[in-house]
């Protein structure tokens, strides 16, 4: 299993992501800098971490979405390589057009930083197969701009195609239909505001995020 | 050529910032403010032969997020 964590200037959850991947898979991921024009060969999994890439200039994730490495990530995503974007990583994926919708300022305008309950809406995806549909899990959030917006038609389509992976089980940021995580059409790209990489060990506040990484690595082992 | 790009949230997209500013104006005693929407103004100095198509593309690809925002291009008279 060959994984990579992408670091943009201003990423601050890249190390947490790398630690979580190593903890669950047993193998340290490669670290890739945003300015690289190409990805290492033969990647099985790509993670875009949280943080404040480019200081959130213009719009969160908009600058990173146009950085050199994103072209290579788009190509990899089109080839079916699993891509996970967490928090700022989700914003980058939405800005790059790999995922539908946009992440706006939280409806209550305040930064939200706490562990929230999520409902697993789709347990069939390669990111969620180790969860049960309808299961409630506890995952931390820490963001100012996690208010998911898409037009009604897009939202209906996402719901109809099972592309809402996670939903907040309580009010968190004003997201349309409480959407916390969405999948792309082919199901190999997941963006989510909550941080599964911060929930992989009981000693540090819970391990409900572990199954997400286990799901990905299990799907890779089968493939 | 000086160009101003006005970026605003689409009608119907909730603007919590605008709502908070509205609230603050009322708190300062300004009555009669019916609605506030907060947008963004981008000023650019571009080559005189920059085409309208190129300006449009800049807006669609980067300056505005077409999922939630509209943009308006204003060309200023050159001195």
GROMACS .gro file of C-alpha atoms in nm:
model
  302
    1UNK     CA    1   0.000   0.000   0.000
    2UNK     CA    2   0.154   0.325  -0.116
    3UNK     CA    3  -0.010   0.637   0.024
    4UNK     CA    4   0.076   1.006  -0.003
    5UNK     CA    5  -0.014   1.307   0.206
    6UNK     CA    6  -0.005   1.639   0.021
    7UNK     CA    7   0.127   1.945   0.201
    8UNK     CA    8   0.031   2.295   0.091
    9UNK     CA    9   0.179   2.609   0.245
   10UNK     CA   10  -0.046   2.652   0.548
   11UNK     CA   11  -0.150   2.287   0.585
   12UNK     CA   12  -0.140   2.198   0.953
   13UNK     CA   13  -0.301   1.854   0.977
   14UNK     CA   14  -0.064   1.684   0.734
   15UNK     CA   15   0.143   1.529   1.011
   16UNK     CA   16  -0.168   1.403   1.194
   17UNK     CA   17  -0.288   1.251   0.868
   18UNK     CA   18   0.047   1.080   0.809
   19UNK     CA   19   0.051   0.944   1.167
   20UNK     CA   20  -0.304   0.808   1.131
   21UNK     CA   21  -0.226   0.640   0.799
   22UNK     CA   22   0.086   0.478   0.941
   23UNK     CA   23  -0.096   0.370   1.257
   24UNK     CA   24  -0.375   0.197   1.066
   25UNK     CA   25  -0.185   0.066   0.764
   26UNK     CA   26   0.149  -0.003   0.930
   27UNK     CA   27   0.330   0.191   0.659
   28UNK     CA   28   0.431   0.557   0.660
   29UNK     CA   29   0.287   0.754   0.368
   30UNK     CA   30   0.502   0.957   0.131
   31UNK     CA   31   0.495   1.331   0.182
   32UNK     CA   32   0.435   1.540  -0.129
   33UNK     CA   33   0.484   1.915  -0.162
   34UNK     CA   34   0.219   2.122  -0.344
   35UNK     CA   35   0.472   2.265  -0.589
   36UNK     CA   36   0.562   1.924  -0.730
   37UNK     CA   37   0.421   1.879  -1.076
   38UNK     CA   38   0.385   1.503  -1.047
   39UNK     CA   39   0.293   1.241  -0.791
   40UNK     CA   40   0.512   0.944  -0.700
   41UNK     CA   41   0.441   0.646  -0.927
   42UNK     CA   42   0.196   0.376  -0.827
   43UNK     CA   43   0.007   0.558  -0.552
   44UNK     CA   44  -0.286   0.368  -0.397
   45UNK     CA   45  -0.425   0.646  -0.180
   46UNK     CA   46  -0.394   1.026  -0.165
   47UNK     CA   47  -0.489   1.240   0.135
   48UNK     CA   48  -0.538   1.616   0.133
   49UNK     CA   49  -0.507   1.739   0.492
   50UNK     CA   50  -0.669   2.014   0.691
   51UNK     CA   51  -0.523   2.354   0.760
   52UNK     CA   52  -0.530   2.699   0.607
   53UNK     CA   53  -0.360   2.661   0.271
   54UNK     CA   54  -0.237   2.995   0.138
   55UNK     CA   55  -0.386   3.166   0.442
   56UNK     CA   56  -0.737   3.105   0.307
   57UNK     CA   57  -0.672   3.389   0.059
   58UNK     CA   58  -0.958   3.469  -0.183
   59UNK     CA   59  -1.166   3.169  -0.071
   60UNK     CA   60  -1.068   2.870   0.143
   61UNK     CA   61  -0.893   2.617  -0.079
   62UNK     CA   62  -0.908   2.827  -0.396
   63UNK     CA   63  -0.535   2.886  -0.426
   64UNK     CA   64  -0.439   2.527  -0.343
   65UNK     CA   65  -0.694   2.405  -0.599
   66UNK     CA   66  -0.482   2.575  -0.864
   67UNK     CA   67  -0.141   2.457  -0.742
   68UNK     CA   68   0.074   2.238  -0.971
   69UNK     CA   69   0.014   1.912  -0.783
   70UNK     CA   70  -0.365   1.939  -0.824
   71UNK     CA   71  -0.346   1.860  -1.195
   72UNK     CA   72  -0.173   1.532  -1.109
   73UNK     CA   73  -0.428   1.463  -0.835
   74UNK     CA   74  -0.715   1.521  -1.079
   75UNK     CA   75  -0.557   1.272  -1.320
   76UNK     CA   76  -0.511   1.017  -1.041
   77UNK     CA   77  -0.872   1.066  -0.926
   78UNK     CA   78  -0.993   1.007  -1.280
   79UNK     CA   79  -0.793   0.684  -1.291
   80UNK     CA   80  -0.982   0.573  -0.977
   81UNK     CA   81  -0.717   0.629  -0.710
   82UNK     CA   82  -0.895   0.691  -0.376
   83UNK     CA   83  -0.859   1.056  -0.271
   84UNK     CA   84  -0.960   1.177   0.076
   85UNK     CA   85  -0.989   1.548   0.154
   86UNK     CA   86  -1.042   1.649   0.515
   87UNK     CA   87  -1.145   1.998   0.625
   88UNK     CA   88  -0.928   2.231   0.414
   89UNK     CA   89  -0.868   1.926   0.194
   90UNK     CA   90  -1.245   1.909   0.133
   91UNK     CA   91  -1.246   2.281   0.049
   92UNK     CA   92  -0.963   2.223  -0.200
   93UNK     CA   93  -1.149   1.933  -0.365
   94UNK     CA   94  -1.467   2.141  -0.393
   95UNK     CA   95  -1.278   2.441  -0.535
   96UNK     CA   96  -1.100   2.217  -0.785
   97UNK     CA   97  -1.429   2.079  -0.912
   98UNK     CA   98  -1.349   1.722  -0.808
   99UNK     CA   99  -1.648   1.742  -0.571
  100UNK     CA  100  -1.972   1.937  -0.617
  101UNK     CA  101  -2.078   2.227  -0.400
  102UNK     CA  102  -1.892   2.486  -0.194
  103UNK     CA  103  -1.796   2.537   0.169
  104UNK     CA  104  -1.914   2.872   0.303
  105UNK     CA  105  -1.859   3.060   0.628
  106UNK     CA  106  -2.032   2.880   0.919
  107UNK     CA  107  -2.387   3.006   0.957
  108UNK     CA  108  -2.323   3.117   1.315
  109UNK     CA  109  -2.003   3.292   1.195
  110UNK     CA  110  -1.795   3.140   1.473
  111UNK     CA  111  -1.517   2.886   1.450
  112UNK     CA  112  -1.648   2.550   1.566
  113UNK     CA  113  -1.406   2.315   1.743
  114UNK     CA  114  -1.557   2.014   1.918
  115UNK     CA  115  -1.635   1.648   1.874
  116UNK     CA  116  -1.966   1.604   1.693
  117UNK     CA  117  -2.191   1.306   1.625
  118UNK     CA  118  -2.208   1.199   1.260
  119UNK     CA  119  -2.450   0.957   1.098
  120UNK     CA  120  -2.298   0.722   0.844
  121UNK     CA  121  -2.535   0.759   0.548
  122UNK     CA  122  -2.361   0.531   0.302
  123UNK     CA  123  -2.173   0.224   0.424
  124UNK     CA  124  -2.116   0.088   0.073
  125UNK     CA  125  -1.839   0.325  -0.033
  126UNK     CA  126  -1.472   0.232  -0.028
  127UNK     CA  127  -1.425   0.485   0.254
  128UNK     CA  128  -1.710   0.364   0.473
  129UNK     CA  129  -1.746  -0.012   0.424
  130UNK     CA  130  -1.631  -0.082   0.781
  131UNK     CA  131  -1.918   0.122   0.921
  132UNK     CA  132  -2.286   0.029   0.939
  133UNK     CA  133  -2.543   0.243   0.758
  134UNK     CA  134  -2.718   0.463   1.011
  135UNK     CA  135  -2.440   0.419   1.267
  136UNK     CA  136  -2.358   0.725   1.478
  137UNK     CA  137  -1.989   0.799   1.520
  138UNK     CA  138  -1.804   1.074   1.711
  139UNK     CA  139  -1.547   1.272   1.509
  140UNK     CA  140  -1.393   1.612   1.588
  141UNK     CA  141  -1.454   1.917   1.374
  142UNK     CA  142  -1.243   2.234   1.372
  143UNK     CA  143  -1.339   2.485   1.106
  144UNK     CA  144  -1.470   2.830   1.027
  145UNK     CA  145  -1.592   2.756   0.676
  146UNK     CA  146  -1.770   2.422   0.674
  147UNK     CA  147  -2.116   2.533   0.576
  148UNK     CA  148  -2.186   2.306   0.279
  149UNK     CA  149  -2.381   2.462  -0.004
  150UNK     CA  150  -2.507   2.322  -0.332
  151UNK     CA  151  -2.825   2.400  -0.526
  152UNK     CA  152  -3.136   2.190  -0.459
  153UNK     CA  153  -3.099   1.993  -0.781
  154UNK     CA  154  -2.741   1.894  -0.692
  155UNK     CA  155  -2.842   1.806  -0.336
  156UNK     CA  156  -3.124   1.584  -0.461
  157UNK     CA  157  -2.887   1.413  -0.700
  158UNK     CA  158  -2.627   1.355  -0.427
  159UNK     CA  159  -2.888   1.203  -0.198
  160UNK     CA  160  -3.039   0.993  -0.477
  161UNK     CA  161  -2.701   0.852  -0.577
  162UNK     CA  162  -2.594   0.774  -0.221
  163UNK     CA  163  -2.318   1.031  -0.238
  164UNK     CA  164  -2.383   1.184   0.104
  165UNK     CA  165  -2.134   0.978   0.305
  166UNK     CA  166  -2.180   1.147   0.643
  167UNK     CA  167  -2.438   1.379   0.793
  168UNK     CA  168  -2.413   1.581   1.115
  169UNK     CA  169  -2.646   1.437   1.377
  170UNK     CA  170  -2.673   1.781   1.538
  171UNK     CA  171  -2.656   2.139   1.417
  172UNK     CA  172  -2.290   2.229   1.353
  173UNK     CA  173  -2.238   2.491   1.084
  174UNK     CA  174  -2.555   2.548   0.885
  175UNK     CA  175  -2.471   2.297   0.610
  176UNK     CA  176  -2.748   2.225   0.362
  177UNK     CA  177  -2.925   1.908   0.479
  178UNK     CA  178  -2.656   1.874   0.751
  179UNK     CA  179  -2.414   1.729   0.498
  180UNK     CA  180  -2.071   1.658   0.651
  181UNK     CA  181  -1.909   1.455   0.373
  182UNK     CA  182  -1.974   1.390   0.003
  183UNK     CA  183  -1.847   1.144  -0.257
  184UNK     CA  184  -1.777   1.205  -0.624
  185UNK     CA  185  -1.978   1.027  -0.890
  186UNK     CA  186  -1.749   0.724  -0.911
  187UNK     CA  187  -1.714   0.702  -0.533
  188UNK     CA  188  -1.334   0.723  -0.516
  189UNK     CA  189  -1.313   1.083  -0.393
  190UNK     CA  190  -1.444   1.175  -0.047
  191UNK     CA  191  -1.446   1.521   0.106
  192UNK     CA  192  -1.548   1.575   0.466
  193UNK     CA  193  -1.517   1.858   0.719
  194UNK     CA  194  -1.479   1.635   1.031
  195UNK     CA  195  -1.131   1.498   1.104
  196UNK     CA  196  -1.119   1.115   1.108
  197UNK     CA  197  -0.738   1.133   1.144
  198UNK     CA  198  -0.789   1.292   1.487
  199UNK     CA  199  -0.998   0.996   1.601
  200UNK     CA  200  -0.777   0.690   1.558
  201UNK     CA  201  -0.674   0.618   1.917
  202UNK     CA  202  -0.885   0.580   2.230
  203UNK     CA  203  -0.606   0.740   2.433
  204UNK     CA  204  -0.649   1.066   2.245
  205UNK     CA  205  -1.023   1.111   2.250
  206UNK     CA  206  -1.177   0.831   2.046
  207UNK     CA  207  -1.117   0.594   1.760
  208UNK     CA  208  -1.430   0.620   1.548
  209UNK     CA  209  -1.227   0.755   1.256
  210UNK     CA  210  -1.013   0.445   1.235
  211UNK     CA  211  -1.271   0.244   1.040
  212UNK     CA  212  -1.256   0.498   0.758
  213UNK     CA  213  -0.887   0.427   0.700
  214UNK     CA  214  -0.945   0.055   0.753
  215UNK     CA  215  -1.216   0.064   0.485
  216UNK     CA  216  -0.981   0.226   0.233
  217UNK     CA  217  -0.690  -0.007   0.302
  218UNK     CA  218  -0.916  -0.312   0.298
  219UNK     CA  219  -1.059  -0.214  -0.040
  220UNK     CA  220  -0.702  -0.175  -0.171
  221UNK     CA  221  -0.603  -0.518  -0.039
  222UNK     CA  222  -0.899  -0.675  -0.220
  223UNK     CA  223  -0.843  -0.489  -0.547
  224UNK     CA  224  -0.653   4.908  -1.835
  225UNK     CA  225  -0.797   4.918  -1.485
  226UNK     CA  226  -1.069   4.666  -1.422
  227UNK     CA  227  -1.287   4.613  -1.120
  228UNK     CA  228  -1.440   4.273  -1.056
  229UNK     CA  229  -1.739   4.280  -0.825
  230UNK     CA  230  -1.805   3.939  -0.669
  231UNK     CA  231  -2.129   3.883  -0.482
  232UNK     CA  232  -2.316   3.588  -0.340
  233UNK     CA  233  -2.595   3.470  -0.567
  234UNK     CA  234  -2.944   3.575  -0.468
  235UNK     CA  235  -3.090   3.306  -0.247
  236UNK     CA  236  -2.755   3.203  -0.100
  237UNK     CA  237  -2.771   3.282   0.268
  238UNK     CA  238  -2.513   3.544   0.370
  239UNK     CA  239  -2.444   3.510   0.743
  240UNK     CA  240  -2.180   3.785   0.724
  241UNK     CA  241  -2.426   4.026   0.570
  242UNK     CA  242  -2.679   3.936   0.836
  243UNK     CA  243  -2.427   4.005   1.114
  244UNK     CA  244  -2.333   4.341   0.959
  245UNK     CA  245  -2.700   4.426   0.928
  246UNK     CA  246  -2.744   4.344   1.293
  247UNK     CA  247  -2.445   4.558   1.390
  248UNK     CA  248  -2.579   4.856   1.193
  249UNK     CA  249  -2.908   4.827   1.379
  250UNK     CA  250  -2.712   4.807   1.703
  251UNK     CA  251  -2.550   5.140   1.613
  252UNK     CA  252  -2.895   5.291   1.579
  253UNK     CA  253  -2.919   5.302   1.198
  254UNK     CA  254  -3.283   5.235   1.125
  255UNK     CA  255  -3.428   5.152   0.789
  256UNK     CA  256  -3.155   4.918   0.666
  257UNK     CA  257  -3.355   4.650   0.486
  258UNK     CA  258  -3.086   4.406   0.381
  259UNK     CA  259  -2.705   4.374   0.373
  260UNK     CA  260  -2.502   4.147   0.147
  261UNK     CA  261  -2.123   4.138   0.178
  262UNK     CA  262  -1.924   4.090  -0.142
  263UNK     CA  263  -1.570   4.126  -0.263
  264UNK     CA  264  -1.405   4.383  -0.489
  265UNK     CA  265  -1.100   4.288  -0.692
  266UNK     CA  266  -0.909   4.564  -0.872
  267UNK     CA  267  -0.678   4.465  -1.152
  268UNK     CA  268  -0.448   4.642  -1.391
  269UNK     CA  269  -0.440   4.443  -1.714
  270UNK     CA  270  -0.295   4.488  -2.062
  271UNK     CA  271  -0.517   4.713  -2.276
  272UNK     CA  272  -0.573   4.437  -2.528
  273UNK     CA  273  -0.709   4.191  -2.268
  274UNK     CA  274  -1.023   4.045  -2.420
  275UNK     CA  275  -1.360   4.025  -2.252
  276UNK     CA  276  -1.341   3.649  -2.291
  277UNK     CA  277  -1.014   3.640  -2.097
  278UNK     CA  278  -1.163   3.851  -1.818
  279UNK     CA  279  -1.466   3.622  -1.806
  280UNK     CA  280  -1.242   3.319  -1.785
  281UNK     CA  281  -1.041   3.471  -1.499
  282UNK     CA  282  -1.364   3.523  -1.308
  283UNK     CA  283  -1.504   3.179  -1.375
  284UNK     CA  284  -1.181   2.991  -1.311
  285UNK     CA  285  -1.059   3.172  -1.001
  286UNK     CA  286  -1.195   3.507  -0.893
  287UNK     CA  287  -1.551   3.388  -0.833
  288UNK     CA  288  -1.685   3.049  -0.723
  289UNK     CA  289  -1.972   2.995  -0.965
  290UNK     CA  290  -2.146   2.756  -0.724
  291UNK     CA  291  -2.227   3.039  -0.485
  292UNK     CA  292  -2.118   3.367  -0.644
  293UNK     CA  293  -2.193   3.599  -0.934
  294UNK     CA  294  -1.948   3.848  -1.076
  295UNK     CA  295  -1.968   4.175  -1.266
  296UNK     CA  296  -1.681   4.320  -1.468
  297UNK     CA  297  -1.640   4.696  -1.465
  298UNK     CA  298  -1.383   4.851  -1.696
  299UNK     CA  299  -1.259   5.190  -1.580
  300UNK     CA  300  -1.173   5.471  -1.821
  301UNK     CA  301  -0.800   5.480  -1.881
  302UNK     CA  302  -0.635   5.815  -1.814
   0.00000   0.00000   0.00000
